[in-house]
PDB file of C-alpha atoms and ligand atoms in Angstrom:
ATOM      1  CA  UNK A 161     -20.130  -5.985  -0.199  1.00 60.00           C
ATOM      2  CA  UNK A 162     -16.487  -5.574   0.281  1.00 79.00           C
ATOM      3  CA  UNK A 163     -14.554  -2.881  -1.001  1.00 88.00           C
ATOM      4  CA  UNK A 164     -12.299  -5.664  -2.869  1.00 91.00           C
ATOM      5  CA  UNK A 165     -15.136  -7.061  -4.819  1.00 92.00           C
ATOM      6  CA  UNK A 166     -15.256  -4.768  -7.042  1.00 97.00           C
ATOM      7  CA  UNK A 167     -12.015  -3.613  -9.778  1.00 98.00           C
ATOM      8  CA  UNK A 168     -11.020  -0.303  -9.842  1.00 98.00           C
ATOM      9  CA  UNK A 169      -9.905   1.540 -12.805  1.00 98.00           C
ATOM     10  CA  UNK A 170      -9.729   5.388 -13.755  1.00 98.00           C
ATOM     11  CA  UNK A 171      -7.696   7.863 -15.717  1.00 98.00           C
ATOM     12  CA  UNK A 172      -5.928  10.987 -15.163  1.00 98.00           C
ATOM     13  CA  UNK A 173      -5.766  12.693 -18.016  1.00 98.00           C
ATOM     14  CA  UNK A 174      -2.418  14.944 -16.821  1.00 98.00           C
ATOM     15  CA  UNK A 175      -2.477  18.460 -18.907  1.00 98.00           C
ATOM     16  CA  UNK A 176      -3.923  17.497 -21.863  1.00 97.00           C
ATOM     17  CA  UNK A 177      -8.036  17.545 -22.178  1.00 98.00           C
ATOM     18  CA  UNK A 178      -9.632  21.234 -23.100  1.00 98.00           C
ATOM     19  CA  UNK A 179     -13.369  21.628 -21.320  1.00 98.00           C
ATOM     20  CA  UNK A 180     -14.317  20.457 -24.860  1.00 98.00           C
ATOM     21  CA  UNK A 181     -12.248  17.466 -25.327  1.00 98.00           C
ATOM     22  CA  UNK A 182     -12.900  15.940 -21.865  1.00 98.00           C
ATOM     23  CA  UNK A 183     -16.694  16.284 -21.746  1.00 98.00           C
ATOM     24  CA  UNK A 184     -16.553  14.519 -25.277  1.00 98.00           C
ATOM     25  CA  UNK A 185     -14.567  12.229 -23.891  1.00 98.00           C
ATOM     26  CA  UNK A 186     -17.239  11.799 -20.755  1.00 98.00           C
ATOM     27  CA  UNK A 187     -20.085  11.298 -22.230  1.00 98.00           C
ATOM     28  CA  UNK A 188     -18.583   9.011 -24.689  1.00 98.00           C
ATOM     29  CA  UNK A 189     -16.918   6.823 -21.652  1.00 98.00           C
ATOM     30  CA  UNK A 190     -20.085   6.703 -19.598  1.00 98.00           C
ATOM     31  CA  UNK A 191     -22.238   5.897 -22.794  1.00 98.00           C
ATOM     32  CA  UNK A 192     -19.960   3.124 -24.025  1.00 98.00           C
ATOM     33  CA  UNK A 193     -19.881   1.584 -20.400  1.00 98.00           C
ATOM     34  CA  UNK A 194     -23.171   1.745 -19.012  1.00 98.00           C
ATOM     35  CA  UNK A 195     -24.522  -1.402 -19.432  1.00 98.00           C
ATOM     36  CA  UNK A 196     -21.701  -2.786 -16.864  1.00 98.00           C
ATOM     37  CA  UNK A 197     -22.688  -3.399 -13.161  1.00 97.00           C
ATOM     38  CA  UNK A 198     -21.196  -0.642 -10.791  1.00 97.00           C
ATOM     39  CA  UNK A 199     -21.258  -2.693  -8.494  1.00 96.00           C
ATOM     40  CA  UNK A 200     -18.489  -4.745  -9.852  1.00 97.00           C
ATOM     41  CA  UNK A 201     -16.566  -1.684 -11.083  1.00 98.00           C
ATOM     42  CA  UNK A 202     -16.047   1.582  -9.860  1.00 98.00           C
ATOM     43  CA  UNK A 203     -14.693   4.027 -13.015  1.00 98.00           C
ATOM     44  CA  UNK A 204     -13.098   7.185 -12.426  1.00 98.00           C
ATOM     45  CA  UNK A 205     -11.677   9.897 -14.812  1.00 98.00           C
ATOM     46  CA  UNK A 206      -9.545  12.984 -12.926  1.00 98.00           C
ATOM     47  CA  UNK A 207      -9.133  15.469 -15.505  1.00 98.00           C
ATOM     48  CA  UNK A 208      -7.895  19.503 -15.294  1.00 98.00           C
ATOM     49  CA  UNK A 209      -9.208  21.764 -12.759  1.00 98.00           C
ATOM     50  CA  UNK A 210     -10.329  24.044 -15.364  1.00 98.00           C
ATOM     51  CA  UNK A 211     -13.114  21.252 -16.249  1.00 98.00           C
ATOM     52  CA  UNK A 212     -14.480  20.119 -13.399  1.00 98.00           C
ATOM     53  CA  UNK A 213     -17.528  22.010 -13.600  1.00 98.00           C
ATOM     54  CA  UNK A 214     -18.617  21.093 -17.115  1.00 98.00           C
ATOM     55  CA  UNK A 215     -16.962  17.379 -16.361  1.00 98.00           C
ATOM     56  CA  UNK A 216     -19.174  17.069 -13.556  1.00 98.00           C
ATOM     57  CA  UNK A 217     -22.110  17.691 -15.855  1.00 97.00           C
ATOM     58  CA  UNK A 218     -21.037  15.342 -18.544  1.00 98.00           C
ATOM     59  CA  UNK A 219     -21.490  11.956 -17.021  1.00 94.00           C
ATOM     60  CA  UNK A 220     -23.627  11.085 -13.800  1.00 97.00           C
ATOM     61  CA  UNK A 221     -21.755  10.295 -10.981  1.00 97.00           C
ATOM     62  CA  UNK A 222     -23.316   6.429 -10.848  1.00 97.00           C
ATOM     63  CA  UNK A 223     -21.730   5.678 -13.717  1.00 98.00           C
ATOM     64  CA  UNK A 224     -18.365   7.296 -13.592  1.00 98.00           C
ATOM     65  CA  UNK A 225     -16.782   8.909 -10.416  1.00 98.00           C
ATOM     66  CA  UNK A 226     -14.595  12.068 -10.831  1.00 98.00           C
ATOM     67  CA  UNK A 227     -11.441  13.167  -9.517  1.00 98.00           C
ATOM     68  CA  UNK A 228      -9.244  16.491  -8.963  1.00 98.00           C
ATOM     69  CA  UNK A 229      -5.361  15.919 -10.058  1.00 98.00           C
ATOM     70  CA  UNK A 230      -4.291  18.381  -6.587  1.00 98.00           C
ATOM     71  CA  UNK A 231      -5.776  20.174  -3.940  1.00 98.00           C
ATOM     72  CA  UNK A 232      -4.292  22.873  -1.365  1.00 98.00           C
ATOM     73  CA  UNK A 233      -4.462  21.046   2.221  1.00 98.00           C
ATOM     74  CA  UNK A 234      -5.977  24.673   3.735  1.00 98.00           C
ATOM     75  CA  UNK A 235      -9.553  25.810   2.976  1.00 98.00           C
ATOM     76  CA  UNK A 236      -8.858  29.365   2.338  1.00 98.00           C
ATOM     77  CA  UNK A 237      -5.892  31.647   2.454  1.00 98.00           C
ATOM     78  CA  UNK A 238      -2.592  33.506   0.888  1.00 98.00           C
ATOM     79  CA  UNK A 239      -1.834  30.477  -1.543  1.00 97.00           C
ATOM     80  CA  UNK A 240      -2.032  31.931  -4.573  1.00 98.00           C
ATOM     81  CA  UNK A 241      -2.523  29.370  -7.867  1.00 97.00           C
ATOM     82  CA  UNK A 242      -4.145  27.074  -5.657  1.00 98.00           C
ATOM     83  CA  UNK A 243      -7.341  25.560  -5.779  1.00 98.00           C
ATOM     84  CA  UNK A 244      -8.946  24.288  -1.827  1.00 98.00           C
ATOM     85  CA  UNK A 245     -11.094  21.423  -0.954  1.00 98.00           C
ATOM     86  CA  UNK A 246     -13.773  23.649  -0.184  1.00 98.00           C
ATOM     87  CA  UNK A 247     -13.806  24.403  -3.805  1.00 98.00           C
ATOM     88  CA  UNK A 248     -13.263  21.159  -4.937  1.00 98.00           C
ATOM     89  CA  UNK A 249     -16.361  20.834  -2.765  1.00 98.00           C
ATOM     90  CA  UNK A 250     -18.720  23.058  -4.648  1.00 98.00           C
ATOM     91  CA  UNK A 251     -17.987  21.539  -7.590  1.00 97.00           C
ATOM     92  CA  UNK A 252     -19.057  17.938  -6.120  1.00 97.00           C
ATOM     93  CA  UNK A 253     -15.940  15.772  -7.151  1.00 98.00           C
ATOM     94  CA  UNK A 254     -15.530  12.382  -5.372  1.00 98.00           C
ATOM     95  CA  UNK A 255     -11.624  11.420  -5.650  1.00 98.00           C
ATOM     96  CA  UNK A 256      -8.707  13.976  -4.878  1.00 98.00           C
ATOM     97  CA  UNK A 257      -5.731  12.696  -6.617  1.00 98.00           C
ATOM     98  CA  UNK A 258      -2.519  13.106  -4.332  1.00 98.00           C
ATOM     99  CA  UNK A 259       0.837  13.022  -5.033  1.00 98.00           C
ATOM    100  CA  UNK A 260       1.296  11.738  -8.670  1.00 98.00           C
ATOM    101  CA  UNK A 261       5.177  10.973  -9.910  1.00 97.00           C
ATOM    102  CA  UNK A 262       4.555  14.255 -11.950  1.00 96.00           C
ATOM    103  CA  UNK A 263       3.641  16.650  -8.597  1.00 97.00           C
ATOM    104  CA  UNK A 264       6.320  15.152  -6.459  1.00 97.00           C
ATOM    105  CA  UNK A 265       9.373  15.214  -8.979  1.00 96.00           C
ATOM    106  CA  UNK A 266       8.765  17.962 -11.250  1.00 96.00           C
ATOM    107  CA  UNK A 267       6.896  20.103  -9.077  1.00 96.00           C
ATOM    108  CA  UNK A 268       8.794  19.566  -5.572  1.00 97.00           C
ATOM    109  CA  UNK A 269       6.094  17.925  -3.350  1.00 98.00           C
ATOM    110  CA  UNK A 270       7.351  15.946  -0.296  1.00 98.00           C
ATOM    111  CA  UNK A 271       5.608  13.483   1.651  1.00 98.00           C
ATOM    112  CA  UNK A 272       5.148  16.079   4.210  1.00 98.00           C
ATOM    113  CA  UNK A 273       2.988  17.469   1.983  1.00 98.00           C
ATOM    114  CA  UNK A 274       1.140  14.620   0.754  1.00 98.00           C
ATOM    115  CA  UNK A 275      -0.025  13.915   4.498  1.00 98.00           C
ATOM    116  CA  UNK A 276      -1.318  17.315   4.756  1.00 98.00           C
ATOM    117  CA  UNK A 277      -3.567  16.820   1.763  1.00 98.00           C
ATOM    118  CA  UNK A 278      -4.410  13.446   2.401  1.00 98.00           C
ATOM    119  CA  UNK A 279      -5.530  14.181   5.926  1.00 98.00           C
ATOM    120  CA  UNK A 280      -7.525  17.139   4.569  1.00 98.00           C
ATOM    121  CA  UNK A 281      -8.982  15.465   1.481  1.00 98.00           C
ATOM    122  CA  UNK A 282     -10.619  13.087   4.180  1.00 98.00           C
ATOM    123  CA  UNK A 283     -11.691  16.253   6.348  1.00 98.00           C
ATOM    124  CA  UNK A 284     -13.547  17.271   3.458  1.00 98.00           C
ATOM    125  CA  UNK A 285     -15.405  13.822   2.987  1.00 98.00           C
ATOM    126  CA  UNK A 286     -13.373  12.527  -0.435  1.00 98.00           C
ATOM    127  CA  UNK A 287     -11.670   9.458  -1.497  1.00 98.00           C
ATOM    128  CA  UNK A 288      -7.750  10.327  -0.916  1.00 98.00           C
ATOM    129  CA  UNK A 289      -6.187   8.526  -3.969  1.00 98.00           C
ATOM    130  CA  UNK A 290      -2.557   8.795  -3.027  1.00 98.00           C
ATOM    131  CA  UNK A 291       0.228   7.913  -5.935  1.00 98.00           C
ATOM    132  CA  UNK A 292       3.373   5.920  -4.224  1.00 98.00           C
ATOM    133  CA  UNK A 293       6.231   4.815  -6.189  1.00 98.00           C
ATOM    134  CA  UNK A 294      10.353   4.345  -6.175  1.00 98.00           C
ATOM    135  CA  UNK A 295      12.401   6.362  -8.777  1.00 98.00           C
ATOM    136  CA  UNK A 296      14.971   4.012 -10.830  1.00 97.00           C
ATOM    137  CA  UNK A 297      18.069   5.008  -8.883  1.00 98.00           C
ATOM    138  CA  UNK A 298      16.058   4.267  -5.339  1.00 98.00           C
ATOM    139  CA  UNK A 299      15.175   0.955  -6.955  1.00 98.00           C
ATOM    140  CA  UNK A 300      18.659   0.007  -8.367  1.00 98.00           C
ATOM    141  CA  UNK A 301      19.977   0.800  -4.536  1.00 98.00           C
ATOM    142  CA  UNK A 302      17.472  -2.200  -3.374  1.00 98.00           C
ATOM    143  CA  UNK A 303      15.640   0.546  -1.046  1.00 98.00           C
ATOM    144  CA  UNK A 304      12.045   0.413  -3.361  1.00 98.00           C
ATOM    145  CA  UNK A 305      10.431  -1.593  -0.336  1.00 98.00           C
ATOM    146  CA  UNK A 306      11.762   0.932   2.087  1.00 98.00           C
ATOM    147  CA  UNK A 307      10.922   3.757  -0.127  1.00 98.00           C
ATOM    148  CA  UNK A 308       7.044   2.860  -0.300  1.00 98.00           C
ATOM    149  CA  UNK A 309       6.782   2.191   3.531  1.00 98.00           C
ATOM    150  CA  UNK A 310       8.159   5.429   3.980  1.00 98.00           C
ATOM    151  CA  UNK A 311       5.632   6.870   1.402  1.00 98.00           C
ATOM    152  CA  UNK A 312       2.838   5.095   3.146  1.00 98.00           C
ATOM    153  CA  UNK A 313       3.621   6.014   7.112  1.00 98.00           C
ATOM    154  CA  UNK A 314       4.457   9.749   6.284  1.00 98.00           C
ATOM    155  CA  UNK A 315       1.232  10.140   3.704  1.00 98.00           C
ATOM    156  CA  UNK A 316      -0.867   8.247   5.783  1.00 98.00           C
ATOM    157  CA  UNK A 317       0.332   9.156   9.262  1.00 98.00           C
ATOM    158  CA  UNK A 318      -2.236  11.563  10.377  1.00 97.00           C
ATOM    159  CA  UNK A 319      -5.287   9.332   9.575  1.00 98.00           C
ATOM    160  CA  UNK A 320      -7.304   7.026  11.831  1.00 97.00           C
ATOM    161  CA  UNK A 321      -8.069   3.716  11.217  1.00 97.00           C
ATOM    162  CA  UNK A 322     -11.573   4.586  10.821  1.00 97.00           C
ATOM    163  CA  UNK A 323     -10.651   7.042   8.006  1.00 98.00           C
ATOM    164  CA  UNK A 324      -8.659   4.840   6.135  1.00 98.00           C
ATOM    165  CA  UNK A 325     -12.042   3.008   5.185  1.00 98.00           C
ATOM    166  CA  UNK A 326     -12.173   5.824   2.444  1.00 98.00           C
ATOM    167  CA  UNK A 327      -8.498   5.687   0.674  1.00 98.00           C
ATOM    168  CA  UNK A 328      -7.235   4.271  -2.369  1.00 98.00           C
ATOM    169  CA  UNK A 329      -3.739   3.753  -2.845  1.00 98.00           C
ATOM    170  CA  UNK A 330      -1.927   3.948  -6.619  1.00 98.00           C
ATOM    171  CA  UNK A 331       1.360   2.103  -6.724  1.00 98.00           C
ATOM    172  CA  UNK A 332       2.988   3.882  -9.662  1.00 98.00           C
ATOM    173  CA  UNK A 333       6.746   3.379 -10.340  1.00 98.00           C
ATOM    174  CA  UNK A 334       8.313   6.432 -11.653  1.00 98.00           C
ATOM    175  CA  UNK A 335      10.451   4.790 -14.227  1.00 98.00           C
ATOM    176  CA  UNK A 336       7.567   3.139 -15.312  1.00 97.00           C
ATOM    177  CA  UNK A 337       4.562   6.160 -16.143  1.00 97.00           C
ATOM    178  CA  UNK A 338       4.879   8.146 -19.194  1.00 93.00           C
ATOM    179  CA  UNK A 339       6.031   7.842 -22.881  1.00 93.00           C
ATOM    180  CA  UNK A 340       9.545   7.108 -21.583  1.00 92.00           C
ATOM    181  CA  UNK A 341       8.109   4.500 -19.050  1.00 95.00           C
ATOM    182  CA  UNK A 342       9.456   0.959 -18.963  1.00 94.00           C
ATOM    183  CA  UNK A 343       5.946  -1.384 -17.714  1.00 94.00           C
ATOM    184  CA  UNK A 344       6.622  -2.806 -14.664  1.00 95.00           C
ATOM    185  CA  UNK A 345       6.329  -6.807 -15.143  1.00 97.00           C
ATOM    186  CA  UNK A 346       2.980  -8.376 -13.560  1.00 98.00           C
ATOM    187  CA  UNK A 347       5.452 -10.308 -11.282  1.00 98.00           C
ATOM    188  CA  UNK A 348       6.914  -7.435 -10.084  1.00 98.00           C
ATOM    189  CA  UNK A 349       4.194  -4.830  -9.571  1.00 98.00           C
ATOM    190  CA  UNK A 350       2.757  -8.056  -7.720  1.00 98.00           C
ATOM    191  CA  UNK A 351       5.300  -8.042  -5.187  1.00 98.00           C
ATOM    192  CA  UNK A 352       5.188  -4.724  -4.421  1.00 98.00           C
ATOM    193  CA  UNK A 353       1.738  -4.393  -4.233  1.00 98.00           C
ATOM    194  CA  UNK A 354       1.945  -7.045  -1.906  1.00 98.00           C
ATOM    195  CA  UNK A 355       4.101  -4.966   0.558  1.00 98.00           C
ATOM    196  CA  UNK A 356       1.716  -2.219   0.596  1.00 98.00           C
ATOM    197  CA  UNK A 357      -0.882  -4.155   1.207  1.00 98.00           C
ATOM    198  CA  UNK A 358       1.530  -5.531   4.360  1.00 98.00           C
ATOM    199  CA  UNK A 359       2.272  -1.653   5.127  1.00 98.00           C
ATOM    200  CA  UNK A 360      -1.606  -0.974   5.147  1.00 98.00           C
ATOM    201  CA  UNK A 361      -2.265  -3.941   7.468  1.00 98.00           C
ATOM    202  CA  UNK A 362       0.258  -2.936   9.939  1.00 98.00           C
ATOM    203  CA  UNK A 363      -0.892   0.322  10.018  1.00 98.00           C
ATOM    204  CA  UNK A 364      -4.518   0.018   9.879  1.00 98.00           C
ATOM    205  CA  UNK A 365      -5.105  -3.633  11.017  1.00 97.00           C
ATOM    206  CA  UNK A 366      -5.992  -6.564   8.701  1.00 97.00           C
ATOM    207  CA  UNK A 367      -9.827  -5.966   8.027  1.00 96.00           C
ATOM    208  CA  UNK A 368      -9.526  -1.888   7.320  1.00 97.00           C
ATOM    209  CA  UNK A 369      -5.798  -2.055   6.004  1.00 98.00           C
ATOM    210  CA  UNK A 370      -6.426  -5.357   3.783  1.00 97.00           C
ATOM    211  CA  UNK A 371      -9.296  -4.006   2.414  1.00 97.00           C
ATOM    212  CA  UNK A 372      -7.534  -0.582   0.609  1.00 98.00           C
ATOM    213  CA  UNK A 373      -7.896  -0.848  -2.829  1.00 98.00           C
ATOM    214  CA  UNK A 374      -4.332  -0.649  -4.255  1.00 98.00           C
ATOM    215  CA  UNK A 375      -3.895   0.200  -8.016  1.00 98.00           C
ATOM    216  CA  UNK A 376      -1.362  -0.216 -10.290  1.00 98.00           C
ATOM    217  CA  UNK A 377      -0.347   2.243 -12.780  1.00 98.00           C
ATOM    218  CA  UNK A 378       2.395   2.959 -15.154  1.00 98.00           C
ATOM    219  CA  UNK A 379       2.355   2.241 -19.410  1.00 97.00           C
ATOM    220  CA  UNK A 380      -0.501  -0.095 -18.529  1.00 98.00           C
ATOM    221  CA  UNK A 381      -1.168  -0.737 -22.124  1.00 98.00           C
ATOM    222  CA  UNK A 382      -4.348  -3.439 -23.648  1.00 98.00           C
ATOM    223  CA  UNK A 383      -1.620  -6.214 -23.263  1.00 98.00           C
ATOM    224  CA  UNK A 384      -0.389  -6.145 -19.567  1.00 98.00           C
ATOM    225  CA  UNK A 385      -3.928  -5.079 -18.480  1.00 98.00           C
ATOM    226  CA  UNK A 386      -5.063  -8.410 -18.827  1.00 98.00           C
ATOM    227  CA  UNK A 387      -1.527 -10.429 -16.823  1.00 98.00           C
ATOM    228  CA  UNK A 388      -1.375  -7.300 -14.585  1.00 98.00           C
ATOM    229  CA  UNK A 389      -5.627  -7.848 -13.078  1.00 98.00           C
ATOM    230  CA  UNK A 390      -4.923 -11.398 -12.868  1.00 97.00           C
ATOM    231  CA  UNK A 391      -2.163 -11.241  -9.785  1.00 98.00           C
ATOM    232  CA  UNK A 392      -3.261 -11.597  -6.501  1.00 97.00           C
ATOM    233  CA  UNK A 393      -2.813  -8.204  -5.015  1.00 98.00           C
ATOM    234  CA  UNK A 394      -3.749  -5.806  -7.801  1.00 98.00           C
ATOM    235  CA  UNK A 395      -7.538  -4.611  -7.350  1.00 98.00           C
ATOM    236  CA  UNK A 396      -7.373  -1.994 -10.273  1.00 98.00           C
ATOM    237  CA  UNK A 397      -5.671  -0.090 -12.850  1.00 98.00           C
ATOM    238  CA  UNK A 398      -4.937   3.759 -13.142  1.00 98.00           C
ATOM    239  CA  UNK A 399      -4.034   4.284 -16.900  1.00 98.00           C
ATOM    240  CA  UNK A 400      -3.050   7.376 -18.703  1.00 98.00           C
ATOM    241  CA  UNK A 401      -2.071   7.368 -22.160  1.00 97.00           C
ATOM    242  CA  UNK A 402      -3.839   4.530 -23.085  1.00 98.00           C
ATOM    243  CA  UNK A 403      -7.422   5.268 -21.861  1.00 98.00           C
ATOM    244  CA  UNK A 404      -7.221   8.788 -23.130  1.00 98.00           C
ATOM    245  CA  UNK A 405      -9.653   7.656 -26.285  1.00 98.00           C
ATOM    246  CA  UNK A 406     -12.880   6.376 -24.998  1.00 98.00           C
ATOM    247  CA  UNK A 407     -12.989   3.569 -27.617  1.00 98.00           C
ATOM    248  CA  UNK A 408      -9.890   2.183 -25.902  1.00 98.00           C
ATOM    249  CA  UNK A 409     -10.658   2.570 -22.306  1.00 98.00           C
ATOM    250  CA  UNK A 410     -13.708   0.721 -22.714  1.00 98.00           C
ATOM    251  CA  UNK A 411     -12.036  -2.076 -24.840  1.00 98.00           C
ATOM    252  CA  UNK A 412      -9.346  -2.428 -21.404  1.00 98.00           C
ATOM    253  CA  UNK A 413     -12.323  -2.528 -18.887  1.00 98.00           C
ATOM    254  CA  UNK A 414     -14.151  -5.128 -20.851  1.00 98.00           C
ATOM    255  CA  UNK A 415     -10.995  -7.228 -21.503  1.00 98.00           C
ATOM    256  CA  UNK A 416     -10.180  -7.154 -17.775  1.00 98.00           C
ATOM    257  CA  UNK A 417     -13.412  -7.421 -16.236  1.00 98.00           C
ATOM    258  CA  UNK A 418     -13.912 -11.122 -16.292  1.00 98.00           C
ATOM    259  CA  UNK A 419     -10.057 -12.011 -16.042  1.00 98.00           C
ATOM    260  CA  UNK A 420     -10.644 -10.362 -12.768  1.00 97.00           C
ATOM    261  CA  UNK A 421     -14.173 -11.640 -11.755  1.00 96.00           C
ATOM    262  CA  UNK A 422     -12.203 -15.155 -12.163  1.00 96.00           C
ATOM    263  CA  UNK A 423      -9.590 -14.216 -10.196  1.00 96.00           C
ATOM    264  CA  UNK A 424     -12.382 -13.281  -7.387  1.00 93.00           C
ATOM    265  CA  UNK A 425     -14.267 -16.593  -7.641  1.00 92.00           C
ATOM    266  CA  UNK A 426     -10.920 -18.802  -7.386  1.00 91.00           C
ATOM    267  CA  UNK A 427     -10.168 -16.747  -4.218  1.00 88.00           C
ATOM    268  CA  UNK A 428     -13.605 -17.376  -3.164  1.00 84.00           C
ATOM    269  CA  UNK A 429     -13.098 -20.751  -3.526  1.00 81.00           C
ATOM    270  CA  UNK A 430      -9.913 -21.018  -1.883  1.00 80.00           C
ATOM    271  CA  UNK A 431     -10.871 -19.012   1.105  1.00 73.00           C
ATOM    272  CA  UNK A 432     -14.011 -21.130   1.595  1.00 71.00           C
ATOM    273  CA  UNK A 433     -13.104 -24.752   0.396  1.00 62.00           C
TER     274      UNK A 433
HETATM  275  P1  LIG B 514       0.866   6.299 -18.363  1.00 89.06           P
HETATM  276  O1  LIG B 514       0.539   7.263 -17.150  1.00 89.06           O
HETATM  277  O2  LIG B 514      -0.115   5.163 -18.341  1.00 89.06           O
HETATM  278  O3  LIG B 514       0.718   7.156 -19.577  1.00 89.06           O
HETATM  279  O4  LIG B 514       2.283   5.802 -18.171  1.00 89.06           O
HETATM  280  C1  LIG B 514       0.255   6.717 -15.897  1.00 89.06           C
HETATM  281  C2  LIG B 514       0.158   7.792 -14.852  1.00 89.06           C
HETATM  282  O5  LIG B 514       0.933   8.756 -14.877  1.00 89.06           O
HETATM  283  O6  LIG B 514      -0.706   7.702 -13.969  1.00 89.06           O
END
């Protein structure tokens, strides 16, 4: 099965969830959704650090996948206040979450950076999600295009083709994510999905680069869930605010689901006649 069969959509729930509050929220999320076919969804939830270890316990990894919101790119060493894959390791998580809006504007990181932990994330045998997106200003300049190749070559620069099998890419505009967020239209987040998914090919060739699940993420709310899933190039959702209640989460994956098990069979159909 290809990687693009299947919708992608997860959470990162940012500094918010106690040990307490998330494994509620786990057990809830992978009670509520169990009945649906993994094999036509893949659900992840990246909460704190400081839960991993009871998240991990919460809800099996079948049903829901889990992710780290950082990692240090060295295994061990003088970098205090950070946490290493090898760590990350013990603890069993599948996704390492790399450079969110959050890490790269409020705390500083570069795409220098991102490369180093993307290349090490896939060292350590995870799934490299890796957060790309233009600020407003870079966007009113007409340079958002240019911005996410840029993103793309530097965070993805030390990876073979081979590896790239195992990333997943989150478009996320910055003026978009948070409470202050404007949604990015489905027409819109379209397009620029569409030139990652260009980027990727170029980089990676059409089977391996085509086939990188690109999300979209940003105020995705219950409303633009179901226009954003139905445009060509969007193969998931990563939602914050609005999947932080179970309940809700599960009412945007079921809403979605078909709209995008349609969209599959029309392309189906128009690939094969
Ligand atoms: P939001 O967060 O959905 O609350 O805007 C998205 C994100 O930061 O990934």
């Amino acid at each position: 099965m290809k990687r693009l069969d299947k919708i992608y959509l997860g959470t990162n729930t940012k500094m918010y969830k106690t040990i307490k509050d998330t494994v509620e929220f786990l057990e809830k999320l992978a009670g509520l959704t169990a009945d649906i076919d993994r094999n036509l969804m893949e659900l992840f939830v990246i909460p704190s650090f400081t839960t991993l270890y009871h998240a991990k316990k919460a809800a099996p990894e079948r049903l829901i996948k889990l992710g780290a919101q950082n990692m240090c790119w060295e295994d061990e060493g003088q970098f205090t206040g950070e946490i290493s894959p090898i760590m990350l390791k013990e603890i069993g998580v599948n996704i390492i979450e790399i450079g969110h809006s959050e890490r790269r504007h409020v705390m500083g990181e570069t795409d220098e950076i991102e490369k180093k932990k993307v290349s090490a994330a896939l060292r350590h045998g995870f799934i490299p999600l890796l957060c790309i997106g233009e600020t407003m200003e870079q966007k009113n300049y007409g340079i958002s295009d240019e911005i996410l190749r840029i993103q793309l070559k530097i965070g993805l620069s030390e990876i073979t083709a081979d590896q790239a099998k195992n990333v997943w890419i989150a478009y996320e505009p910055v003026w978009a994510i948070g409470v202050n967020g404007i949604p990015a239209d489905e027409g819109y987040a379209n397009e620029k999905h569409g030139v990652i998914k260009d980027t990727l090919i170029s980089m990676f060739g059409r089977e391996i680069g085509g086939d990188i699940p690109v999300l979209y993420g940003g105020s995705v709310n219950p409303q633009n869930a179901l226009k954003l899933i139905k445009e060509e190039n969007i193969d998931g959702l990563f939602i914050g605010r609005s999947a932080w209640q179970a309940e809700n989460f599960n009412g945007i994956i079921r809403s979605v689901l078909p709209l995008f098990m349609e969209k599959k069979k029309r392309e189906g159909v128009e690939k094969h006649g």
